[in-house]
């Protein structure tokens, strides 16, 4: 695909507003790993499955491919700095934020809107990404405005009541 068409496709994808997550896990040696992702989706309630897409060139891709467990930290609007940090290639991400060890040893970020601790269910190769499907084992939630992402910029997502029917 020519660069101009790739840019147009990326712009079209960017029109879809998403939430922002930080995925966390541990490498085989125990070091925590994580990255920011907005390509997250629920898949099924029975069994409880979610998915996230991880680029093959992601620094953390090998850790997530190998990890039996991982967590999805759904960020609230006051965690934009955490999102930016985990979107970087910094080696000391976990030294710059508060975190704690959750179930199955996965790192969790306090103050997240929700956390989902997952067991790796399946990996599916898809173009320049791998789709990681996880079975949700445990969840935590709290009330706060969500951190969103739309057209290359952060946005607050606040529930304002029902949208009127047309």
mmCIF file of C-alpha atoms in Angstrom:
data_model
loop_
_atom_site.group_PDB
_atom_site.id
_atom_site.type_symbol
_atom_site.label_atom_id
_atom_site.label_comp_id
_atom_site.label_asym_id
_atom_site.label_seq_id
_atom_site.Cartn_x
_atom_site.Cartn_y
_atom_site.Cartn_z
ATOM 1 C CA UNK A 1 0.000 0.000 0.000
ATOM 2 C CA UNK A 2 1.479 3.391 -0.946
ATOM 3 C CA UNK A 3 2.331 5.773 1.932
ATOM 4 C CA UNK A 4 -0.457 8.176 0.948
ATOM 5 C CA UNK A 5 -3.061 5.398 1.214
ATOM 6 C CA UNK A 6 -1.592 4.211 4.537
ATOM 7 C CA UNK A 7 -1.943 7.750 5.917
ATOM 8 C CA UNK A 8 -5.553 7.950 4.705
ATOM 9 C CA UNK A 9 -6.334 4.580 6.293
ATOM 10 C CA UNK A 10 -4.676 5.621 9.562
ATOM 11 C CA UNK A 11 -6.735 8.839 9.523
ATOM 12 C CA UNK A 12 -9.907 6.799 8.974
ATOM 13 C CA UNK A 13 -9.022 4.476 11.878
ATOM 14 C CA UNK A 14 -8.393 7.552 14.043
ATOM 15 C CA UNK A 15 -12.002 8.658 13.622
ATOM 16 C CA UNK A 16 -13.019 5.809 15.923
ATOM 17 C CA UNK A 17 -12.869 7.092 19.502
ATOM 18 C CA UNK A 18 -11.422 4.556 21.931
ATOM 19 C CA UNK A 19 -10.541 4.168 25.546
ATOM 20 C CA UNK A 20 -6.907 3.898 26.613
ATOM 21 C CA UNK A 21 -5.331 0.924 28.347
ATOM 22 C CA UNK A 22 -1.938 -0.107 29.625
ATOM 23 C CA UNK A 23 -1.189 -3.803 29.297
ATOM 24 C CA UNK A 24 1.133 -5.259 31.906
ATOM 25 C CA UNK A 25 2.844 -8.593 32.431
ATOM 26 C CA UNK A 26 6.137 -10.073 33.560
ATOM 27 C CA UNK A 27 8.998 -11.391 31.469
ATOM 28 C CA UNK A 28 10.178 -14.938 32.132
ATOM 29 C CA UNK A 29 12.906 -13.529 34.427
ATOM 30 C CA UNK A 30 10.301 -11.605 36.459
ATOM 31 C CA UNK A 31 10.860 -8.059 35.185
ATOM 32 C CA UNK A 32 7.601 -6.109 34.691
ATOM 33 C CA UNK A 33 6.723 -5.106 31.118
ATOM 34 C CA UNK A 34 3.965 -2.895 29.790
ATOM 35 C CA UNK A 35 2.747 -0.722 26.955
ATOM 36 C CA UNK A 36 -0.139 1.592 26.059
ATOM 37 C CA UNK A 37 -2.820 0.161 23.782
ATOM 38 C CA UNK A 38 -6.124 1.417 22.471
ATOM 39 C CA UNK A 39 -6.762 -1.670 20.332
ATOM 40 C CA UNK A 40 -8.669 -3.421 23.105
ATOM 41 C CA UNK A 41 -12.105 -5.014 22.917
ATOM 42 C CA UNK A 42 -14.393 -7.305 24.834
ATOM 43 C CA UNK A 43 -15.058 -10.544 22.937
ATOM 44 C CA UNK A 44 -17.344 -12.784 24.993
ATOM 45 C CA UNK A 45 -19.067 -13.051 28.370
ATOM 46 C CA UNK A 46 -19.254 -16.858 28.333
ATOM 47 C CA UNK A 47 -16.398 -17.579 28.539
ATOM 48 C CA UNK A 48 -15.192 -14.097 29.569
ATOM 49 C CA UNK A 49 -12.770 -13.133 26.782
ATOM 50 C CA UNK A 50 -11.058 -9.906 25.727
ATOM 51 C CA UNK A 51 -8.585 -9.101 22.975
ATOM 52 C CA UNK A 52 -5.790 -6.680 22.320
ATOM 53 C CA UNK A 53 -3.643 -6.230 19.221
ATOM 54 C CA UNK A 54 0.134 -6.040 19.690
ATOM 55 C CA UNK A 55 2.451 -4.846 16.928
ATOM 56 C CA UNK A 56 5.223 -7.261 15.994
ATOM 57 C CA UNK A 57 7.756 -4.435 16.476
ATOM 58 C CA UNK A 58 6.531 -3.603 19.991
ATOM 59 C CA UNK A 59 9.345 -3.805 22.544
ATOM 60 C CA UNK A 60 7.048 -5.813 24.829
ATOM 61 C CA UNK A 61 5.647 -8.211 22.206
ATOM 62 C CA UNK A 62 7.934 -11.149 23.111
ATOM 63 C CA UNK A 63 7.030 -10.884 26.803
ATOM 64 C CA UNK A 64 3.295 -10.884 26.093
ATOM 65 C CA UNK A 65 3.573 -13.773 23.645
ATOM 66 C CA UNK A 66 5.289 -15.891 26.308
ATOM 67 C CA UNK A 67 3.420 -14.791 29.443
ATOM 68 C CA UNK A 68 0.740 -17.104 30.852
ATOM 69 C CA UNK A 69 -0.977 -14.099 32.529
ATOM 70 C CA UNK A 70 -1.335 -10.390 31.824
ATOM 71 C CA UNK A 71 -3.441 -7.454 32.960
ATOM 72 C CA UNK A 72 -5.363 -4.742 31.183
ATOM 73 C CA UNK A 73 -5.436 -1.463 33.124
ATOM 74 C CA UNK A 74 -8.214 0.747 31.720
ATOM 75 C CA UNK A 75 -7.115 4.313 32.372
ATOM 76 C CA UNK A 76 -9.099 7.232 33.768
ATOM 77 C CA UNK A 77 -8.615 10.789 32.560
ATOM 78 C CA UNK A 78 -6.090 11.739 35.249
ATOM 79 C CA UNK A 79 -3.751 8.952 34.066
ATOM 80 C CA UNK A 80 -2.769 10.579 30.776
ATOM 81 C CA UNK A 81 0.852 10.812 31.966
ATOM 82 C CA UNK A 82 0.902 7.061 32.581
ATOM 83 C CA UNK A 83 -0.425 6.467 29.074
ATOM 84 C CA UNK A 84 2.288 8.683 27.584
ATOM 85 C CA UNK A 85 5.012 6.972 29.624
ATOM 86 C CA UNK A 86 3.919 3.467 28.625
ATOM 87 C CA UNK A 87 3.628 4.540 24.975
ATOM 88 C CA UNK A 88 7.354 5.379 25.084
ATOM 89 C CA UNK A 89 10.302 3.019 24.756
ATOM 90 C CA UNK A 90 11.647 3.995 28.193
ATOM 91 C CA UNK A 91 13.370 1.103 29.945
ATOM 92 C CA UNK A 92 12.418 2.281 33.449
ATOM 93 C CA UNK A 93 8.651 2.708 33.090
ATOM 94 C CA UNK A 94 7.852 0.800 36.268
ATOM 95 C CA UNK A 95 10.389 2.850 38.235
ATOM 96 C CA UNK A 96 8.484 6.018 37.281
ATOM 97 C CA UNK A 97 4.984 4.948 38.411
ATOM 98 C CA UNK A 98 3.281 3.420 41.403
ATOM 99 C CA UNK A 99 2.266 -0.184 40.820
ATOM 100 C CA UNK A 100 1.590 -3.293 42.829
ATOM 101 C CA UNK A 101 1.658 -7.023 42.228
ATOM 102 C CA UNK A 102 -1.788 -8.387 41.517
ATOM 103 C CA UNK A 103 -3.106 -11.916 41.159
ATOM 104 C CA UNK A 104 -0.845 -14.293 39.223
ATOM 105 C CA UNK A 105 2.041 -11.859 39.755
ATOM 106 C CA UNK A 106 0.934 -9.342 37.134
ATOM 107 C CA UNK A 107 1.725 -5.666 37.726
ATOM 108 C CA UNK A 108 -1.365 -3.483 38.305
ATOM 109 C CA UNK A 109 -1.628 0.305 38.161
ATOM 110 C CA UNK A 110 -3.483 1.833 41.141
ATOM 111 C CA UNK A 111 -6.170 4.368 40.311
ATOM 112 C CA UNK A 112 -7.137 2.687 37.041
ATOM 113 C CA UNK A 113 -10.771 2.858 36.030
ATOM 114 C CA UNK A 114 -10.755 -0.937 35.792
ATOM 115 C CA UNK A 115 -8.257 -3.765 35.822
ATOM 116 C CA UNK A 116 -8.736 -7.145 34.205
ATOM 117 C CA UNK A 117 -6.363 -9.947 35.136
ATOM 118 C CA UNK A 118 -6.272 -12.469 32.314
ATOM 119 C CA UNK A 119 -4.853 -15.861 31.385
ATOM 120 C CA UNK A 120 -3.522 -16.113 27.863
ATOM 121 C CA UNK A 121 -6.207 -17.928 25.869
ATOM 122 C CA UNK A 122 -4.995 -17.699 22.277
ATOM 123 C CA UNK A 123 -2.602 -15.875 19.937
ATOM 124 C CA UNK A 124 -3.673 -15.172 16.357
ATOM 125 C CA UNK A 125 -1.280 -13.800 13.752
ATOM 126 C CA UNK A 126 -2.882 -10.926 11.823
ATOM 127 C CA UNK A 127 -0.769 -8.857 9.427
ATOM 128 C CA UNK A 128 1.818 -6.788 11.290
ATOM 129 C CA UNK A 129 0.166 -7.553 14.654
ATOM 130 C CA UNK A 130 -0.677 -10.495 16.853
ATOM 131 C CA UNK A 131 -4.124 -10.659 18.431
ATOM 132 C CA UNK A 132 -3.797 -11.680 22.060
ATOM 133 C CA UNK A 133 -7.014 -13.153 23.437
ATOM 134 C CA UNK A 134 -7.219 -13.404 27.194
ATOM 135 C CA UNK A 135 -9.648 -15.131 29.505
ATOM 136 C CA UNK A 136 -10.642 -12.726 32.264
ATOM 137 C CA UNK A 137 -9.973 -14.232 35.688
ATOM 138 C CA UNK A 138 -10.491 -11.228 37.998
ATOM 139 C CA UNK A 139 -11.669 -7.620 37.726
ATOM 140 C CA UNK A 140 -11.646 -4.429 39.776
ATOM 141 C CA UNK A 141 -13.526 -1.229 38.929
ATOM 142 C CA UNK A 142 -14.021 2.299 40.220
ATOM 143 C CA UNK A 143 -16.040 5.331 39.139
ATOM 144 C CA UNK A 144 -14.223 8.148 37.317
ATOM 145 C CA UNK A 145 -14.166 9.776 33.877
ATOM 146 C CA UNK A 146 -12.401 7.581 31.319
ATOM 147 C CA UNK A 147 -9.340 8.569 29.316
ATOM 148 C CA UNK A 148 -10.173 8.507 25.629
ATOM 149 C CA UNK A 149 -8.266 8.837 22.380
ATOM 150 C CA UNK A 150 -9.632 10.337 19.175
ATOM 151 C CA UNK A 151 -7.898 11.636 16.042
ATOM 152 C CA UNK A 152 -4.468 11.445 17.634
ATOM 153 C CA UNK A 153 -5.386 13.314 20.821
ATOM 154 C CA UNK A 154 -6.421 12.449 24.353
ATOM 155 C CA UNK A 155 -10.001 13.162 25.370
ATOM 156 C CA UNK A 156 -12.087 12.767 28.497
ATOM 157 C CA UNK A 157 -15.028 10.398 28.281
ATOM 158 C CA UNK A 158 -17.736 11.249 30.791
ATOM 159 C CA UNK A 159 -21.166 9.633 30.865
ATOM 160 C CA UNK A 160 -23.781 12.366 30.491
ATOM 161 C CA UNK A 161 -26.941 10.300 30.420
ATOM 162 C CA UNK A 162 -28.856 8.547 27.701
ATOM 163 C CA UNK A 163 -28.698 9.676 24.094
ATOM 164 C CA UNK A 164 -32.217 10.454 22.841
ATOM 165 C CA UNK A 165 -33.713 8.015 20.325
ATOM 166 C CA UNK A 166 -34.155 9.265 16.781
#
